[in-house]
mmCIF file of C-alpha atoms in Angstrom:
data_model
loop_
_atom_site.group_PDB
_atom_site.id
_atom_site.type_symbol
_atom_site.label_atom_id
_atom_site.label_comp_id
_atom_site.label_asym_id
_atom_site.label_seq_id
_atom_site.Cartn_x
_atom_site.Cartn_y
_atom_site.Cartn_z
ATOM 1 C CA UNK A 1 130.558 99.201 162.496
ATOM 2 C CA UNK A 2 127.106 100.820 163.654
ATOM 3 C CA UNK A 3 126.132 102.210 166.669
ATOM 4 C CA UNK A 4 122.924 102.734 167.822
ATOM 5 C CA UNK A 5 121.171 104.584 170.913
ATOM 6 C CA UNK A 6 121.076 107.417 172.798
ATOM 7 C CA UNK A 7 122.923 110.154 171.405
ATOM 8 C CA UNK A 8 126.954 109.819 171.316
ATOM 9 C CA UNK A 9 129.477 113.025 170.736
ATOM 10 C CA UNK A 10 131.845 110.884 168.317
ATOM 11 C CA UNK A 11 131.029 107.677 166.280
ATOM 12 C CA UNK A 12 134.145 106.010 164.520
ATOM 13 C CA UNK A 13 133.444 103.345 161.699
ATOM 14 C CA UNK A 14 135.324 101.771 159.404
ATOM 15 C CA UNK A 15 135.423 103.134 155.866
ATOM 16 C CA UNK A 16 132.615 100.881 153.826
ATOM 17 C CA UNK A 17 130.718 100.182 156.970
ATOM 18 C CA UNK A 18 127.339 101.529 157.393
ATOM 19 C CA UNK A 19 126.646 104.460 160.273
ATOM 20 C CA UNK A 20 123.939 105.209 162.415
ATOM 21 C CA UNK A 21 123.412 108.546 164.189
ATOM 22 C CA UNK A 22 120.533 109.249 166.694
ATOM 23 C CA UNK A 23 118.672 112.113 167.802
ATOM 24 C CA UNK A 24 116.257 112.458 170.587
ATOM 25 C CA UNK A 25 114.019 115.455 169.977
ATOM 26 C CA UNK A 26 111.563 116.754 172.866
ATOM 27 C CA UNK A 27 108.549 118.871 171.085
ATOM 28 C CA UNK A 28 105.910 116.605 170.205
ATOM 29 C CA UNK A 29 104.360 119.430 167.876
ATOM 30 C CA UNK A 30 107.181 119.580 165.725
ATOM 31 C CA UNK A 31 106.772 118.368 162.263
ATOM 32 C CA UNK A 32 109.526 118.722 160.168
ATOM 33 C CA UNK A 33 112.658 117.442 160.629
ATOM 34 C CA UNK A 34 116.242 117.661 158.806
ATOM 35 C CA UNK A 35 119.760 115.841 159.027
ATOM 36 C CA UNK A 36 122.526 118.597 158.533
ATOM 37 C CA UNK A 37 126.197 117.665 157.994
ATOM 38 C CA UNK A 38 128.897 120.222 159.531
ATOM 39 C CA UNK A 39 132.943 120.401 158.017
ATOM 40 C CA UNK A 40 135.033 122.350 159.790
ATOM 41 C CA UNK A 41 134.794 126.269 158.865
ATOM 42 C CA UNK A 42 132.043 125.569 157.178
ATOM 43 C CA UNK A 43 128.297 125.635 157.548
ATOM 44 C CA UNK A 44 125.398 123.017 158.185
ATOM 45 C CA UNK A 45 124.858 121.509 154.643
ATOM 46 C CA UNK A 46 121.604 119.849 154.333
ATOM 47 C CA UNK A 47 121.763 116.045 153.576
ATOM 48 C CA UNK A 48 117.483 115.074 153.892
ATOM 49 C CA UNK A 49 114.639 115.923 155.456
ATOM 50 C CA UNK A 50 111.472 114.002 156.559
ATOM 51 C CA UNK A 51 107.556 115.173 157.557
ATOM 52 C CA UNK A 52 105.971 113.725 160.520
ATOM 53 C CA UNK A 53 103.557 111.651 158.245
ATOM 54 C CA UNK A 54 106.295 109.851 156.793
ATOM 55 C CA UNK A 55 108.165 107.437 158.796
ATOM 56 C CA UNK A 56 111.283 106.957 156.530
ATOM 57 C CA UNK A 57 112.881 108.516 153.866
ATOM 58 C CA UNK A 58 116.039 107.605 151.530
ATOM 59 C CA UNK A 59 118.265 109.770 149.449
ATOM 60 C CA UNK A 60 121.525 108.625 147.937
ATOM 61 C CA UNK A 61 123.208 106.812 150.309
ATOM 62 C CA UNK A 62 121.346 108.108 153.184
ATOM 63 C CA UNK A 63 118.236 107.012 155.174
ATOM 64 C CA UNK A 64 116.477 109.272 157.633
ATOM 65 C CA UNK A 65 113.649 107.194 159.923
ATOM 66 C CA UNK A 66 111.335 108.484 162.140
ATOM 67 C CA UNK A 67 109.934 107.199 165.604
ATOM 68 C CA UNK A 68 106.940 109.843 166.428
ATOM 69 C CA UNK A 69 106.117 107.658 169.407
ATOM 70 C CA UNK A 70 108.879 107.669 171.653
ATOM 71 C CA UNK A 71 110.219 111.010 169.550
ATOM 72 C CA UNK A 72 113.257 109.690 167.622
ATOM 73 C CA UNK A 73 114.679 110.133 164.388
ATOM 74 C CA UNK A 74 117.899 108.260 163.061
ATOM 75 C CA UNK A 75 120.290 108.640 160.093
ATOM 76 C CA UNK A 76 121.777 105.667 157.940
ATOM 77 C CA UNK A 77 124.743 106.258 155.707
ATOM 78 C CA UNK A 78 125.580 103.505 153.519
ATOM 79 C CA UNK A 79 129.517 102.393 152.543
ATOM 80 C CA UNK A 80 130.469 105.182 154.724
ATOM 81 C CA UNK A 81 133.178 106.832 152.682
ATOM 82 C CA UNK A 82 136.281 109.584 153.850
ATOM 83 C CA UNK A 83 133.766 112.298 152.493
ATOM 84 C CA UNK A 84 131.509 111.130 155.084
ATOM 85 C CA UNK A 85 133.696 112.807 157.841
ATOM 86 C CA UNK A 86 132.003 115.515 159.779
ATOM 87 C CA UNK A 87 129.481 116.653 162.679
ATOM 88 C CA UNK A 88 126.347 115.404 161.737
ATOM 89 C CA UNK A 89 123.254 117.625 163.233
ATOM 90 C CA UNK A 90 119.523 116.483 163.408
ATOM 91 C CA UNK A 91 116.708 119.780 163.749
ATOM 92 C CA UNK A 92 113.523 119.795 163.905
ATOM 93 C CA UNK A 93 110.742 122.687 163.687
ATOM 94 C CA UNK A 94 107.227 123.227 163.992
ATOM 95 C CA UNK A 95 104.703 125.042 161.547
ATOM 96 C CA UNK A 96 105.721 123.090 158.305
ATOM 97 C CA UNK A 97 101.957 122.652 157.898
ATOM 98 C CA UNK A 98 101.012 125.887 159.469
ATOM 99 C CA UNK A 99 102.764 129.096 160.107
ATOM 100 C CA UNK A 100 105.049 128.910 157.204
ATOM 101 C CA UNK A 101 108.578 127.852 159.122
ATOM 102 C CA UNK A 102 108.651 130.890 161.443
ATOM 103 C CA UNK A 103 109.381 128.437 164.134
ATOM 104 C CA UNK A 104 113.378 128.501 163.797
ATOM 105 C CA UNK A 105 115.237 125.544 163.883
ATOM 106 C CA UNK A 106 115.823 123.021 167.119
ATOM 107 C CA UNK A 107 119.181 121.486 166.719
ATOM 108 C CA UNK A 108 120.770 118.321 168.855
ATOM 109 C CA UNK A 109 123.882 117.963 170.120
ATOM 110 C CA UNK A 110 125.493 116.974 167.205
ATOM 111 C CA UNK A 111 127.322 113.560 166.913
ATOM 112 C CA UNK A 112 131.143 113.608 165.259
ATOM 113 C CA UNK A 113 131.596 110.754 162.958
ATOM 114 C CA UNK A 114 135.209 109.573 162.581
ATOM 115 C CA UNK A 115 135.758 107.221 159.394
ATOM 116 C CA UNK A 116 138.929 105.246 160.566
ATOM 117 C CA UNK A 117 140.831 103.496 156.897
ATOM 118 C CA UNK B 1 121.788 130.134 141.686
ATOM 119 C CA UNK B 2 123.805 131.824 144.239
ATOM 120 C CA UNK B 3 124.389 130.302 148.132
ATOM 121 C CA UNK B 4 123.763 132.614 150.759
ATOM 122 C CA UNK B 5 125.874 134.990 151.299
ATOM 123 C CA UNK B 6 128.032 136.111 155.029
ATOM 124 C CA UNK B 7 129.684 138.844 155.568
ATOM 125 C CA UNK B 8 131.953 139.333 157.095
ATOM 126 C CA UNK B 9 133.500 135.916 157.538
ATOM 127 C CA UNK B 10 136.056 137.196 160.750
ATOM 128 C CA UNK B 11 135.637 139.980 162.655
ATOM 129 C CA UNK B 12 137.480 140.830 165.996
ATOM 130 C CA UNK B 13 135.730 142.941 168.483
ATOM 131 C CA UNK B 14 136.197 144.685 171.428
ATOM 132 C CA UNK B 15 134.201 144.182 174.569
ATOM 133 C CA UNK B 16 131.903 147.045 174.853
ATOM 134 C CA UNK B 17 132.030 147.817 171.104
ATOM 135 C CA UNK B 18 128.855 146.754 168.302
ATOM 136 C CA UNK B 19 128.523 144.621 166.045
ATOM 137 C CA UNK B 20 126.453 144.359 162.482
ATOM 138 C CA UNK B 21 126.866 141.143 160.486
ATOM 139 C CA UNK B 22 125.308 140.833 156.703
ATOM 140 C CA UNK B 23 123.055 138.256 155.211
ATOM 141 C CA UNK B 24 121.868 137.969 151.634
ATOM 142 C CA UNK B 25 119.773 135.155 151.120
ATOM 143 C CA UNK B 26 119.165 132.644 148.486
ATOM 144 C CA UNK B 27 117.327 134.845 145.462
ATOM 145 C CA UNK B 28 113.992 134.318 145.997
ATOM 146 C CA UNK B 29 113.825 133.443 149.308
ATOM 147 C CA UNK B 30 111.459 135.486 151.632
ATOM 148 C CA UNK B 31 112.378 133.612 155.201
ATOM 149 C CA UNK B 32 116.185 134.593 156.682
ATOM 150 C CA UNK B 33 116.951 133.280 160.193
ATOM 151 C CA UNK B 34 119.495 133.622 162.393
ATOM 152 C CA UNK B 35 121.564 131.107 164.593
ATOM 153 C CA UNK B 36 124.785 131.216 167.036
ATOM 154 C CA UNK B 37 126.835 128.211 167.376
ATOM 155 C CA UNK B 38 128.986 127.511 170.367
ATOM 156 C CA UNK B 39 130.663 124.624 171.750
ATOM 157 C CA UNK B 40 128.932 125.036 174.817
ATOM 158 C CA UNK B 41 125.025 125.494 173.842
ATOM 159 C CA UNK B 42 125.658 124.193 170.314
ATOM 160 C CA UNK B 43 123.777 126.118 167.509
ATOM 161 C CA UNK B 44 120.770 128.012 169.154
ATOM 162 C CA UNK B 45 117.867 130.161 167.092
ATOM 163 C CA UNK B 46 118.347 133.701 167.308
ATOM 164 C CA UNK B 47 115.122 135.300 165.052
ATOM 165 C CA UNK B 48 113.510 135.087 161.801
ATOM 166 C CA UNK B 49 112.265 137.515 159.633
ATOM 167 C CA UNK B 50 109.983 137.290 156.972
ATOM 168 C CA UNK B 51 109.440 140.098 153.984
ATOM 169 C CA UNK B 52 110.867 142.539 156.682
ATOM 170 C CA UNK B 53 109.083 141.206 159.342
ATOM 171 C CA UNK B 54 109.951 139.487 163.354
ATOM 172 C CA UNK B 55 108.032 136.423 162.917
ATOM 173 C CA UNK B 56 109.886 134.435 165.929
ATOM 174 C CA UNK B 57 112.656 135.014 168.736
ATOM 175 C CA UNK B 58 114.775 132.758 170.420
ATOM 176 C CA UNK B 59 115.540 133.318 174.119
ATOM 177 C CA UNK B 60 118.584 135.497 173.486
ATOM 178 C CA UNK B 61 118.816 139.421 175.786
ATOM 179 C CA UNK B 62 117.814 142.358 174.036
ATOM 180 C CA UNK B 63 121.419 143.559 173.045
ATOM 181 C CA UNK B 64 120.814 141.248 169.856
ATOM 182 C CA UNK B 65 118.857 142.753 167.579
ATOM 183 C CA UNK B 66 117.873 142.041 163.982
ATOM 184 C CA UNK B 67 116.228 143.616 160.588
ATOM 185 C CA UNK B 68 115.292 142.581 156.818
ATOM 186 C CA UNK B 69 115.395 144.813 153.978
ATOM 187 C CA UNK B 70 112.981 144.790 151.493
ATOM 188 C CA UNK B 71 115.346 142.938 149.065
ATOM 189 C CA UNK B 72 115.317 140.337 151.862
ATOM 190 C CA UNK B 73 118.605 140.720 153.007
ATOM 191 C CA UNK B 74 119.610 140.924 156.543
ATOM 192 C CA UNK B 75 121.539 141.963 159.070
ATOM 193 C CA UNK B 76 121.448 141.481 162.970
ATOM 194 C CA UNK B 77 123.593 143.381 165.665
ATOM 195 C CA UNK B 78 125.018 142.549 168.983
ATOM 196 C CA UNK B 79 125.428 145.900 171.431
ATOM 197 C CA UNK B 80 127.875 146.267 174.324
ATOM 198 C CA UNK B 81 129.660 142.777 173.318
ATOM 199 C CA UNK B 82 130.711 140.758 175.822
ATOM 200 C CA UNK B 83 133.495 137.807 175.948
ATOM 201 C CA UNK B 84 130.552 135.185 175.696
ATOM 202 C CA UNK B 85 128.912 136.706 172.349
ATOM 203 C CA UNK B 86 131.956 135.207 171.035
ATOM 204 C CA UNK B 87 130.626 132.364 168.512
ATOM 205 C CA UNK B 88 130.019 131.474 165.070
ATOM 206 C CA UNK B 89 126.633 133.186 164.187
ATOM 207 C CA UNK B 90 124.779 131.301 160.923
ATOM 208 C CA UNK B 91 122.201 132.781 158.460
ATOM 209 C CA UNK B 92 119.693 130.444 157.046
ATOM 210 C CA UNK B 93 117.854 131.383 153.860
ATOM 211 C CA UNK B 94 114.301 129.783 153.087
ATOM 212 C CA UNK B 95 111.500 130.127 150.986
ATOM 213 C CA UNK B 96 109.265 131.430 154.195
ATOM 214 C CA UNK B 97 106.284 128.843 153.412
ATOM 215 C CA UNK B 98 108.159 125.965 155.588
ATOM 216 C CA UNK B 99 111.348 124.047 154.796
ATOM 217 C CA UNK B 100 113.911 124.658 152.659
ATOM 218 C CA UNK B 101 116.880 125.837 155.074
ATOM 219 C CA UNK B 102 119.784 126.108 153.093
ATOM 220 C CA UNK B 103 122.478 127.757 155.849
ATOM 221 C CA UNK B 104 125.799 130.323 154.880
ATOM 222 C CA UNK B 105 129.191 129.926 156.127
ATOM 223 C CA UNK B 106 128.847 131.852 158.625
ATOM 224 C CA UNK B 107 130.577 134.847 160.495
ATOM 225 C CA UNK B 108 133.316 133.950 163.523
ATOM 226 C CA UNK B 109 132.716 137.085 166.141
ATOM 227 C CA UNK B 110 135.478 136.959 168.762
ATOM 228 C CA UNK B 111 135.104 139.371 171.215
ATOM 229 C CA UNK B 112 138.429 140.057 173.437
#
């Protein structure tokens, strides 16, 4: 099972099926942007980033695309796996090219994905 | 090499009371910033300091207050605590030149 649109609190997907989780951002000037995954008691572990002159990127298992036009950025996860369970954040920040990062990070809303066996 | 480093990871406070919560980045790293998670407004930027230095603020009242040593570690303090300071506050250690946000496990205030 995938999902995809406008930002949803929980996904649930079938072990082995692929998930997609989108983000909306809202600052036109930001330029840098990062998919963080969050376990409970824990904090936001960094899965991949992307720069606003790239439009996709892949890791191991993971995709990260990016829509500068209408401002939205997406995550894949291939053969979602048990692992894969956990709040999954998307940020974004300005001054990656200027300014050195002293932006701070602007996080979403966060989307729960729920791996069902 | 070393994660970053929060301490402490539970504290219980009292309304009223302070509150100073530790930071030591990534070795290396230049750039610590602060965030506080809640399930209401979800993880929000606090402030970022640079080799000891305010670079940025996030919309947060004055009673939250922050400072880098010249190690780079940091610390940031809440005064006169109040029921709603009650979160999980997050360091995140970077190299300062852009990217790179590698976040601790944060500290759980909870102010009664």
């Amino acid at each position: 099972g995938e999902s995809v649109g406008l930002h949803l609190p929980t996904l649930s997907v079938q072990e082995g099926d692929n998930s997609i989780i989108n983000c909306a951002y809202s600052n036109s000037a930001s330029d840098y942007f990062i998919w963080y995954k969050q376990e409970s008691g824990k904090g936001p572990q960094f899965i991949i980033d992307i720069r606003s002159n790239m439009d996709k990127r892949q890791g191991q298992r993971v995709t990260v695309l990016l829509n500068k036009t209408v401002k939205h950025l997406s995550l894949q996860i291939a053969a979602t796996q048990p692992g894969d369970s956990a709040v999954y954040f998307c940020a974004e920040t300005g001054g990656m090219y200027s300014g050195g990062g002293a932006d701070g990070l602007t996080f979403g809303k966060g989307t729960h994905l729920i791996i069902q066996p | 090499k070393a994660g970053v480093t929060q301490t402490p990871r539970y504290l219980i406070k009292t309304r009223g009371q302070q509150v100073t919560l530790s930071c030591s980045p990534i070795s290396g790293h230049r750039s610590v910033s602060w965030y506080q998670q809640t399930p209401g407004q979800g993880l929000q930027f606090l402030f970022e300091y640079f080799s000891e230095t305010q670079r940025n603020k996030g919309n947060f009242p004055g009673r939250f207050s922050g400072r880098q040593f010249s190690n780079s570690r940091s610390e940031m303090n809440v005064s006169t605590l109040e029921l709603g300071d009650s979160a999980l506050y997050l360091c995140a250690s970077s190299p300062g030149t852009g990217g790179g946000y590698t976040f601790g496990s944060g500290t759980r205030l909870t102010v009664v």
